[in-house]
mmCIF file of C-alpha atoms in Angstrom:
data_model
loop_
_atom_site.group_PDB
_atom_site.id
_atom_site.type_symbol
_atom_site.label_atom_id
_atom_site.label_comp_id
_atom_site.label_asym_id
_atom_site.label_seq_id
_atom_site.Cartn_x
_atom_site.Cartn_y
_atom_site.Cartn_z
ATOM 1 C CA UNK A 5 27.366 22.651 63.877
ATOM 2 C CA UNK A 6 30.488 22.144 61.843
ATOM 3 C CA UNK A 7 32.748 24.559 60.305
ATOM 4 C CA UNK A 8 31.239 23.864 57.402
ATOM 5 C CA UNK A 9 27.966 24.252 58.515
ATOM 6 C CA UNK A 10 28.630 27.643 60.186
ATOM 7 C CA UNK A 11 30.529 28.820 56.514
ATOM 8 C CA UNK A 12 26.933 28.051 55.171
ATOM 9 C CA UNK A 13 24.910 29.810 57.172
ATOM 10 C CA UNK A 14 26.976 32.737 57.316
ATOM 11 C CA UNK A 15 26.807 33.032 53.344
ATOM 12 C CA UNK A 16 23.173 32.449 53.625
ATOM 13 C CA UNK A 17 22.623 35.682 55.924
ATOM 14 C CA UNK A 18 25.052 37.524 54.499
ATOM 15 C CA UNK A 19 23.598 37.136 50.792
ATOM 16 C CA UNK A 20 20.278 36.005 51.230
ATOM 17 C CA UNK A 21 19.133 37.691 54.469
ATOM 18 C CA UNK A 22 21.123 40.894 54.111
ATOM 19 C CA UNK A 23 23.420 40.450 57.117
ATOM 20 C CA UNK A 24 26.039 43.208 57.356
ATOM 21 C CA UNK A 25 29.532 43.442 59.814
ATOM 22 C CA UNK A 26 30.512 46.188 61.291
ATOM 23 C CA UNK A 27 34.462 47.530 61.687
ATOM 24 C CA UNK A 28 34.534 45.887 64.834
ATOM 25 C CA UNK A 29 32.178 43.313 64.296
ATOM 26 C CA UNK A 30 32.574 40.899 61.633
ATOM 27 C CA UNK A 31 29.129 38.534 60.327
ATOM 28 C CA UNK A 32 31.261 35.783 61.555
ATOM 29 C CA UNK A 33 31.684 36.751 65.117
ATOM 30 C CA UNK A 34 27.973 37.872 65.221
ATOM 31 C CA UNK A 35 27.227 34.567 64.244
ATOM 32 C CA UNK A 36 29.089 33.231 66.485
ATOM 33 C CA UNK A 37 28.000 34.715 69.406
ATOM 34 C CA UNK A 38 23.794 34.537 68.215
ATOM 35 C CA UNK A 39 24.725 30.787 68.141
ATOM 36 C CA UNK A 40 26.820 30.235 71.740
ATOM 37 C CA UNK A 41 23.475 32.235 73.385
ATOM 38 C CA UNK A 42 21.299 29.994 71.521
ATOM 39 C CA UNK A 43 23.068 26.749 72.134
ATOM 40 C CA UNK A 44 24.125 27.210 76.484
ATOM 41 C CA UNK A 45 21.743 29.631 77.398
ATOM 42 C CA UNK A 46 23.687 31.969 78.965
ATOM 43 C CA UNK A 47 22.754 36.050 79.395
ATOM 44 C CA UNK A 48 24.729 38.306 77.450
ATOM 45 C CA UNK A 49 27.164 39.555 79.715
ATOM 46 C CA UNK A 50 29.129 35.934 79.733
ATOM 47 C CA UNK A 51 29.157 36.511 76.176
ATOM 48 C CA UNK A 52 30.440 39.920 76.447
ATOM 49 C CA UNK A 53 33.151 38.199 78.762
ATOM 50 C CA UNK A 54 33.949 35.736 76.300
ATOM 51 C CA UNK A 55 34.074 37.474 73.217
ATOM 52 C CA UNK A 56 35.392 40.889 74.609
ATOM 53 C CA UNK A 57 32.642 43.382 73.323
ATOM 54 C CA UNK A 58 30.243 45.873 75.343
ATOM 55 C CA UNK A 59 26.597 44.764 76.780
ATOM 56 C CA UNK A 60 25.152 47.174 74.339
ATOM 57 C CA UNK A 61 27.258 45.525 71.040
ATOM 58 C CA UNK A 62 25.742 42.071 71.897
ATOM 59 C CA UNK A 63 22.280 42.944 72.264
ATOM 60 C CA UNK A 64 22.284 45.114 69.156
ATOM 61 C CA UNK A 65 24.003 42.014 66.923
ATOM 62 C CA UNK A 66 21.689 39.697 68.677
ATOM 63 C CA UNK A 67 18.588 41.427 67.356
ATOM 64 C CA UNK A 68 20.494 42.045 64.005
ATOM 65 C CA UNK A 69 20.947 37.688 63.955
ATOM 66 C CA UNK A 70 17.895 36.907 65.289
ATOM 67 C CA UNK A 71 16.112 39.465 62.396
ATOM 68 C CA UNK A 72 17.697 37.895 59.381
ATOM 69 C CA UNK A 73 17.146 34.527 60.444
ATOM 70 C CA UNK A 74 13.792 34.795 60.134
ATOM 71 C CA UNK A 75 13.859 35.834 56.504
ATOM 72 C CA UNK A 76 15.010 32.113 55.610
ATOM 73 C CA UNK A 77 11.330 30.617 56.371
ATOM 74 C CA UNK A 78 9.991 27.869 54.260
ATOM 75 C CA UNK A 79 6.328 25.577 53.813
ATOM 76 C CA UNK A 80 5.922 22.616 52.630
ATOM 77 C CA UNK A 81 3.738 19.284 54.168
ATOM 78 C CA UNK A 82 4.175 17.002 56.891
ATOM 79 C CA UNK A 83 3.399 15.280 60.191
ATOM 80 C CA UNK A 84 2.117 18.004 63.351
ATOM 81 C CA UNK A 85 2.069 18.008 66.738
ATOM 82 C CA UNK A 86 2.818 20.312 69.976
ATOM 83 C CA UNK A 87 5.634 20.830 72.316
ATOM 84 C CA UNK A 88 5.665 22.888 75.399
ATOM 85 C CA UNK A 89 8.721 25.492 75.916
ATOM 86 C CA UNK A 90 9.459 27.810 78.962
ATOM 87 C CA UNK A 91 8.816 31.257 78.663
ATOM 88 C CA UNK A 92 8.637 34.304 80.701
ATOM 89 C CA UNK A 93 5.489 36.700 80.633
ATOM 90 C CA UNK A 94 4.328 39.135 82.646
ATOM 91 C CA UNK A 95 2.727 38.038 86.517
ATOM 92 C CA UNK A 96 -0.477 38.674 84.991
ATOM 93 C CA UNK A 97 -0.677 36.526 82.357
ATOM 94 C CA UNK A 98 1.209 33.778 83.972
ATOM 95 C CA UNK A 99 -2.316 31.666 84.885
ATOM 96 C CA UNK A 100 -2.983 31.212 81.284
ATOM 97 C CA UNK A 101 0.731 29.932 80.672
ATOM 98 C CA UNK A 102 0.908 27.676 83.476
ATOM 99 C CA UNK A 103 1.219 23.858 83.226
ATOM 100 C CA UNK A 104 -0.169 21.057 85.708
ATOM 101 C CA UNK A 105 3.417 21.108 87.112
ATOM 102 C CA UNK A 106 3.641 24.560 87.550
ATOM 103 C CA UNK A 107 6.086 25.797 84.877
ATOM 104 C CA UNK A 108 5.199 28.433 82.454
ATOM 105 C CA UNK A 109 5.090 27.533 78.944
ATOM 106 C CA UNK A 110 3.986 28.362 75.549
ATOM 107 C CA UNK A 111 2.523 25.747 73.295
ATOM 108 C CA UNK A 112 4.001 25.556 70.069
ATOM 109 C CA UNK A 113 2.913 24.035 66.929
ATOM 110 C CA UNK A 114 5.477 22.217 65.188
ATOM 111 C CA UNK A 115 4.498 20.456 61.151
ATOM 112 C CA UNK A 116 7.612 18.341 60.231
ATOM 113 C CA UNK A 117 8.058 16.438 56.632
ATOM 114 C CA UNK A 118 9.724 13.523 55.919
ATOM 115 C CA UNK A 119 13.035 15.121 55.065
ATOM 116 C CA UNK A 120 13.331 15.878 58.701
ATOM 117 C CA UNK A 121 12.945 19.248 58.342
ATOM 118 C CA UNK A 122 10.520 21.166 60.419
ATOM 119 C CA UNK A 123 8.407 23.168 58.197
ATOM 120 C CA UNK A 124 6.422 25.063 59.971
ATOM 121 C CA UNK A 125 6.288 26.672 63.619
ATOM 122 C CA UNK A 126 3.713 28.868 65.684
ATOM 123 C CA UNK A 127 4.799 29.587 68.913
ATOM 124 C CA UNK A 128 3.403 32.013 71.260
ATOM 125 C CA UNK A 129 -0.120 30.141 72.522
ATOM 126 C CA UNK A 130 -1.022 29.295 75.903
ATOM 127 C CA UNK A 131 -0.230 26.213 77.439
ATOM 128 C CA UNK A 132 -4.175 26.235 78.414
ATOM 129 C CA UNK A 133 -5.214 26.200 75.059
ATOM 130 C CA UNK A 134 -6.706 23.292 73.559
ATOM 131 C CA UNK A 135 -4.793 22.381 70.277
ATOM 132 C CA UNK A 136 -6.977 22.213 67.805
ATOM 133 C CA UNK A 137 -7.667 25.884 68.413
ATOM 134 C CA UNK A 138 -3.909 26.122 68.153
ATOM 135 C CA UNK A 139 -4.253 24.470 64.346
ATOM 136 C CA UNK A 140 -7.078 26.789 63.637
ATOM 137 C CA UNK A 141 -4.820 29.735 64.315
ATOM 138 C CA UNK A 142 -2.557 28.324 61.761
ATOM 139 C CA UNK A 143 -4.114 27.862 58.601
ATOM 140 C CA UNK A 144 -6.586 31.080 58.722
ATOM 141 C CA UNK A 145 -3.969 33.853 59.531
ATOM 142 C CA UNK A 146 -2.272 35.079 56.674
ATOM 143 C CA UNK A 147 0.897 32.989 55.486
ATOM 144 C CA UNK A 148 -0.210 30.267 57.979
ATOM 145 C CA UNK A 149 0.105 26.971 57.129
ATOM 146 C CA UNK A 150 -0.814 25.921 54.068
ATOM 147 C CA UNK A 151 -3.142 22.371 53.667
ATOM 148 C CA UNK A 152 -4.298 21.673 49.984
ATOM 149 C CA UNK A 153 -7.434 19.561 49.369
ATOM 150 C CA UNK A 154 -7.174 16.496 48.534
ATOM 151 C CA UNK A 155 -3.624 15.909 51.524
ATOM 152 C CA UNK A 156 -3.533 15.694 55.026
ATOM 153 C CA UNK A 157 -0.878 15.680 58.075
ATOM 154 C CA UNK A 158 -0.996 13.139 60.591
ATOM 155 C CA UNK A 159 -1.789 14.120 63.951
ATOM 156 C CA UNK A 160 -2.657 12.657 67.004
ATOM 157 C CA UNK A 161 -6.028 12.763 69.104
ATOM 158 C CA UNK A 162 -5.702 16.237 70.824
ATOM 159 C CA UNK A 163 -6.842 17.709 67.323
ATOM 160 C CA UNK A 164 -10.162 16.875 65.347
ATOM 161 C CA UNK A 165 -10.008 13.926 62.485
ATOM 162 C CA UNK A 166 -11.555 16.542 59.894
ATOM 163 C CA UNK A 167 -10.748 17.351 56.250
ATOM 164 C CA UNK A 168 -6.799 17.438 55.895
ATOM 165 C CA UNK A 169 -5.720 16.470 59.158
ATOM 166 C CA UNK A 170 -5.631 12.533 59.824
ATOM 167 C CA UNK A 171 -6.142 11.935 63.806
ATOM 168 C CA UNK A 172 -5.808 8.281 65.162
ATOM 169 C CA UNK A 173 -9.288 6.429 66.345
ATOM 170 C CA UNK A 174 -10.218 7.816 69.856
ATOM 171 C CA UNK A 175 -10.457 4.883 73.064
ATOM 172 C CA UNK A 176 -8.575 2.715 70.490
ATOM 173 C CA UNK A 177 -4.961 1.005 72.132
ATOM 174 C CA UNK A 178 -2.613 -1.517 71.626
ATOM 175 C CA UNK A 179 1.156 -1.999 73.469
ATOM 176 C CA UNK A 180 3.732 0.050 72.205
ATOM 177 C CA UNK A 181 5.686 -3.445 71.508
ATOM 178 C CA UNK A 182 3.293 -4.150 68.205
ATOM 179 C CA UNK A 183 4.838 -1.219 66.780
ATOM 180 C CA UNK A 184 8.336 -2.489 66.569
ATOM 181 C CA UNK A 185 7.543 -6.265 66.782
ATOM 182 C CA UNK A 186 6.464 -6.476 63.268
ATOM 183 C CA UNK A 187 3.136 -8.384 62.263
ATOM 184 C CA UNK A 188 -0.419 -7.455 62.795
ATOM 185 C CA UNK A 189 -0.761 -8.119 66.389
ATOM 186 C CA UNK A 190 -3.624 -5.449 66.833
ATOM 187 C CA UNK A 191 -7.006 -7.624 66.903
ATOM 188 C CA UNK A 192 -9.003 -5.152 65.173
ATOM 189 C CA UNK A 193 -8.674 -2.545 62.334
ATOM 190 C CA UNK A 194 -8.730 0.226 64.293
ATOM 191 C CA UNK A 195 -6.400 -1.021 66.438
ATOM 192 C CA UNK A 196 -3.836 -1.673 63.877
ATOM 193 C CA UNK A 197 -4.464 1.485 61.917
ATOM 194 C CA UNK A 198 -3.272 3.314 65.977
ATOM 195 C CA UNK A 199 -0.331 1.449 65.552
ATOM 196 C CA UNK A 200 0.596 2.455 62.123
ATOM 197 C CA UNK A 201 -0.203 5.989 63.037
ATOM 198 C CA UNK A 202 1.952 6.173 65.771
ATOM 199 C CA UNK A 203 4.751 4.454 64.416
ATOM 200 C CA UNK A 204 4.876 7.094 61.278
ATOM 201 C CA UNK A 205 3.825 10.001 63.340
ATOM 202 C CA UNK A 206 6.468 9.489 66.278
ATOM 203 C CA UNK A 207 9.114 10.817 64.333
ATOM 204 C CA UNK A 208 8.351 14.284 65.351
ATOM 205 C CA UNK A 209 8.485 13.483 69.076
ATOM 206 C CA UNK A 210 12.228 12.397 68.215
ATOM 207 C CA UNK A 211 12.308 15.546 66.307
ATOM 208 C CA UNK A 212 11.134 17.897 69.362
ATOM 209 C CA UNK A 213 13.694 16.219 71.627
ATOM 210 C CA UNK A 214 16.652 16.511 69.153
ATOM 211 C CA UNK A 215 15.847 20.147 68.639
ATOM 212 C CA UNK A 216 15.539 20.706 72.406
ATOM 213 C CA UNK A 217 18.928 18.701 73.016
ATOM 214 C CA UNK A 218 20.653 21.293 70.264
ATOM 215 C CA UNK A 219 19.618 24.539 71.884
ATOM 216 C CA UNK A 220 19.462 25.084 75.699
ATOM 217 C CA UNK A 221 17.572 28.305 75.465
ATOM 218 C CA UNK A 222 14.605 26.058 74.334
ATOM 219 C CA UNK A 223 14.797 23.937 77.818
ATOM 220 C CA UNK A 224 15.870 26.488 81.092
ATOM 221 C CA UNK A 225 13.323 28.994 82.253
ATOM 222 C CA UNK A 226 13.633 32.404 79.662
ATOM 223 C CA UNK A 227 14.917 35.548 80.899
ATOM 224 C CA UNK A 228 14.169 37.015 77.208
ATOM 225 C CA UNK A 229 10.642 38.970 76.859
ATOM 226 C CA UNK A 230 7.308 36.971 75.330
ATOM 227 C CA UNK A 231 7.746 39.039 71.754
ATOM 228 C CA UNK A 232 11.486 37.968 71.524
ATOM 229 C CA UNK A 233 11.413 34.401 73.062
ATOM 230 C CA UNK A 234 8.770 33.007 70.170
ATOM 231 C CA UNK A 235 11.014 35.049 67.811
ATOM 232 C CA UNK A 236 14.085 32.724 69.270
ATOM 233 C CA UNK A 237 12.024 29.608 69.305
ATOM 234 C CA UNK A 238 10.825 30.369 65.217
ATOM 235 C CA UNK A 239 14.563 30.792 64.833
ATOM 236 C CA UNK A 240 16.014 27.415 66.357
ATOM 237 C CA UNK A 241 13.614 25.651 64.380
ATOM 238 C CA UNK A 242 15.060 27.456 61.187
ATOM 239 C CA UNK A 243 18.551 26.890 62.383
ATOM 240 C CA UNK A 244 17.530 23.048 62.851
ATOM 241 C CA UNK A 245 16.803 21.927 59.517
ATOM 242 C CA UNK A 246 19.871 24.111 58.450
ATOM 243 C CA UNK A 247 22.090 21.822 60.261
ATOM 244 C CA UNK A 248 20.132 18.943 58.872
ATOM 245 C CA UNK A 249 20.492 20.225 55.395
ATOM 246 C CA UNK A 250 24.027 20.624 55.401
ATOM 247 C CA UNK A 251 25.411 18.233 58.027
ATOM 248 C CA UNK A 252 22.948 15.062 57.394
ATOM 249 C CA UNK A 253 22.549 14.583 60.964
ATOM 250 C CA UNK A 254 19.015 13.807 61.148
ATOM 251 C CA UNK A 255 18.026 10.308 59.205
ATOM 252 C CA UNK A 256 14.717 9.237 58.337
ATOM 253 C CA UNK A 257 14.153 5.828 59.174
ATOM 254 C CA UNK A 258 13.818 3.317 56.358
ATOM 255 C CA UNK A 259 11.848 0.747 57.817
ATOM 256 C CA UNK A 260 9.454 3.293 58.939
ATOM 257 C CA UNK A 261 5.831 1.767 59.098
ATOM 258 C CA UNK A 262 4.151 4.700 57.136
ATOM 259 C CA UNK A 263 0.517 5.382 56.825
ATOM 260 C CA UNK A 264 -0.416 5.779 53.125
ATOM 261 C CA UNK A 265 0.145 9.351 52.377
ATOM 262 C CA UNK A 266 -1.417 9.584 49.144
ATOM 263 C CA UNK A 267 -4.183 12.411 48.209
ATOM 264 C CA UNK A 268 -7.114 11.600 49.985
ATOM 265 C CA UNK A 269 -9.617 13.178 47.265
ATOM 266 C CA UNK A 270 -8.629 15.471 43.787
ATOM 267 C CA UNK A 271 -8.033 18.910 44.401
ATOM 268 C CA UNK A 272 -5.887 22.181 44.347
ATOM 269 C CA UNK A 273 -8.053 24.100 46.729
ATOM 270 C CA UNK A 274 -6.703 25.406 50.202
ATOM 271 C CA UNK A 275 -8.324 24.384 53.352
ATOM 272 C CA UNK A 276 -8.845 27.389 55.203
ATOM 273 C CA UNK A 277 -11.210 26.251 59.038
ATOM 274 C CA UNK A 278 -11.714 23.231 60.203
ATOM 275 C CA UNK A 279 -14.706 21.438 60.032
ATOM 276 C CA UNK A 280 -15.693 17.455 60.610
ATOM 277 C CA UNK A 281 -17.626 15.603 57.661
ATOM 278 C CA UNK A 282 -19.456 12.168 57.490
ATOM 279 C CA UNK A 283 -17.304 12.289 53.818
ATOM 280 C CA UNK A 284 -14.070 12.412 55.731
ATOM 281 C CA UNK A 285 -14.734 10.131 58.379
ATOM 282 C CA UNK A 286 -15.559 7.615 55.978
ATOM 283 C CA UNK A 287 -12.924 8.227 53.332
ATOM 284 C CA UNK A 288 -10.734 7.115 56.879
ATOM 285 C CA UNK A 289 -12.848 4.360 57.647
ATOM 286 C CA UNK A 290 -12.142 2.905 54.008
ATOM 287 C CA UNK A 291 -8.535 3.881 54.331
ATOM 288 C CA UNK A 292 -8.284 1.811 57.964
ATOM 289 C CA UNK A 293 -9.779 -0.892 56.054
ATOM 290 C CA UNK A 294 -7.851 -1.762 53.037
ATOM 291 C CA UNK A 295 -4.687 -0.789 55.187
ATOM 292 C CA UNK A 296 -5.793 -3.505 57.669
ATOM 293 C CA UNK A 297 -6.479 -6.085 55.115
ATOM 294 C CA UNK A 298 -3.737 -5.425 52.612
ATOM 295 C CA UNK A 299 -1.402 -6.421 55.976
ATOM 296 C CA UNK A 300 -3.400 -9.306 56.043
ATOM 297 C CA UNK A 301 -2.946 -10.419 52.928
ATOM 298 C CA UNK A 302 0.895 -9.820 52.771
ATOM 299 C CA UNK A 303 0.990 -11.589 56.389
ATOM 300 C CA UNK A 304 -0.357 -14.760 54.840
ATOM 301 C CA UNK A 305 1.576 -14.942 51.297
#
């Protein structure tokens, strides 16, 4: 983050999340230090070291950061997908939280749109739950995310292909290579509609391991309660597409293969549960077809 940047973001809490300094304390310097625990990861007595203030005075502005941050949230459509990030919880819980490698993690939902913005975030699941129960989660609690008829986010085969959520073709491969090797090298329709899905969905993989690369609280083992460490992982998100706002860091790609993203049928309503149709899997069907064959057609010209 630039000076700039920081200058922004300051302004932002100060006027639009309500962020107040203290005599001794300054917004600035409780900036400052929110963003140095954020960004290395270390406990708050090196930052009491470093900046010269009492235990006590860190924690308190920490909160105080970590609070207002959370008022900037915004929605919007995108591609989804899940990420796993360390967390600590109590020895009782940790068998739900545990992954096949023995690390304890939460699995978080991240939707990202093609800004490269990360619009919305649920952390706080189990790493043993499946993901589509994760998406269900999502769109039925109150200010979850928000899916209007008739659009969908791409996703990939660990949730359901049902109305508003476009999943890749199950047992369906083809070599990584295709993808950036231009052509239609996939033999079959199905095939080549995996590729294209990949290719536009990937960009939130990129996106998880730029955001993890930014803050090193999101990658070493938490020492912060379960309550405040999906707080701080809601908040880096936030703090991500701030720096992409104002900095221009992160770049779509524009010779991204994308998978037609227009309205799939006419409507305004929300989808609210999940549920599979014959209508949807054959609205795809017809999609994976005239995607396939337009290619064709283009290929020969």
């Amino acid at each position: 983050m630039d000076r700039r940047c920081f200058a922004i973001l300051c302004t932002l809490l100060r006027t639009t999340g309500g962020l107040v300094g203290t005599e001794v304390v300054d917004v600035e310097e409780m900036v400052a230090m929110f963003l140095h625990i954020l960004a290395h990861d270390v406990k708050n007595r090196v930052v009491r070291r470093q900046f010269v203030k009492l235990s006590d005075t860190v924690s308190r502005h920490f909160n105080s950061v970590l609070n207002v941050v959370l008022r900037l949230h915004e929605d919007c459509l995108g591609a989804l997908d899940g990420t796993y990030i360390k967390v600590n919880v109590n020895a009782t819980d940790r068998p739900r939280y545990r992954m096949r490698k023995g690390e304890i993690t939460t699995n978080v939902l991240g939707v990202y749109d093609t800004n490269g913005d990360f619009v919305f975030v649920l952390p706080g699941w189990e790493d043993s739950t499946a993901d589509s129960r994760v998406l269900t989660d999502a769109i039925s609690r109150p200010n979850g995310l928000e899916v209007l008829k008739g659009y969908y986010y791409l996703c990939d085969v660990g949730y359901q292909n049902v109305e508003g959520f476009l999943a890749p073709y199950r047992g369906k491969q083809y070599h990584l290579s295709e993808c950036h090797g231009g052509g239609n090298a996939s033999t079959t329709t199905r095939e080549f509609f995996n590729m294209k899905h990949f290719s536009a969905r990937n960009v939130i993989e990129t996106a998880f391991g730029l955001l993890k690369e930014r803050w090193a609280i999101l990658r070493g083992k938490s020492y912060y309660p379960m309550q405040v460490q999906t707080r701080m992982i809601t908040v880096c998100f936030l703090l991500h597409n701030i720096i992409n706002q104002e900095m221009n860091i992160v770049k779509m790609p524009e010779d991204l293969d994308k998978v037609d993203s227009h309205s799939a049928t006419i409507g305004l309503d929300e989808i609210n549960y999940i549920e599979s149709s014959n209508e949807w899997t054959q609205w795809r069907d017809e999609l994976v077809h005239n995607m396939f064959f337009d290619s064709e057609l283009r290929n020969n010209q």
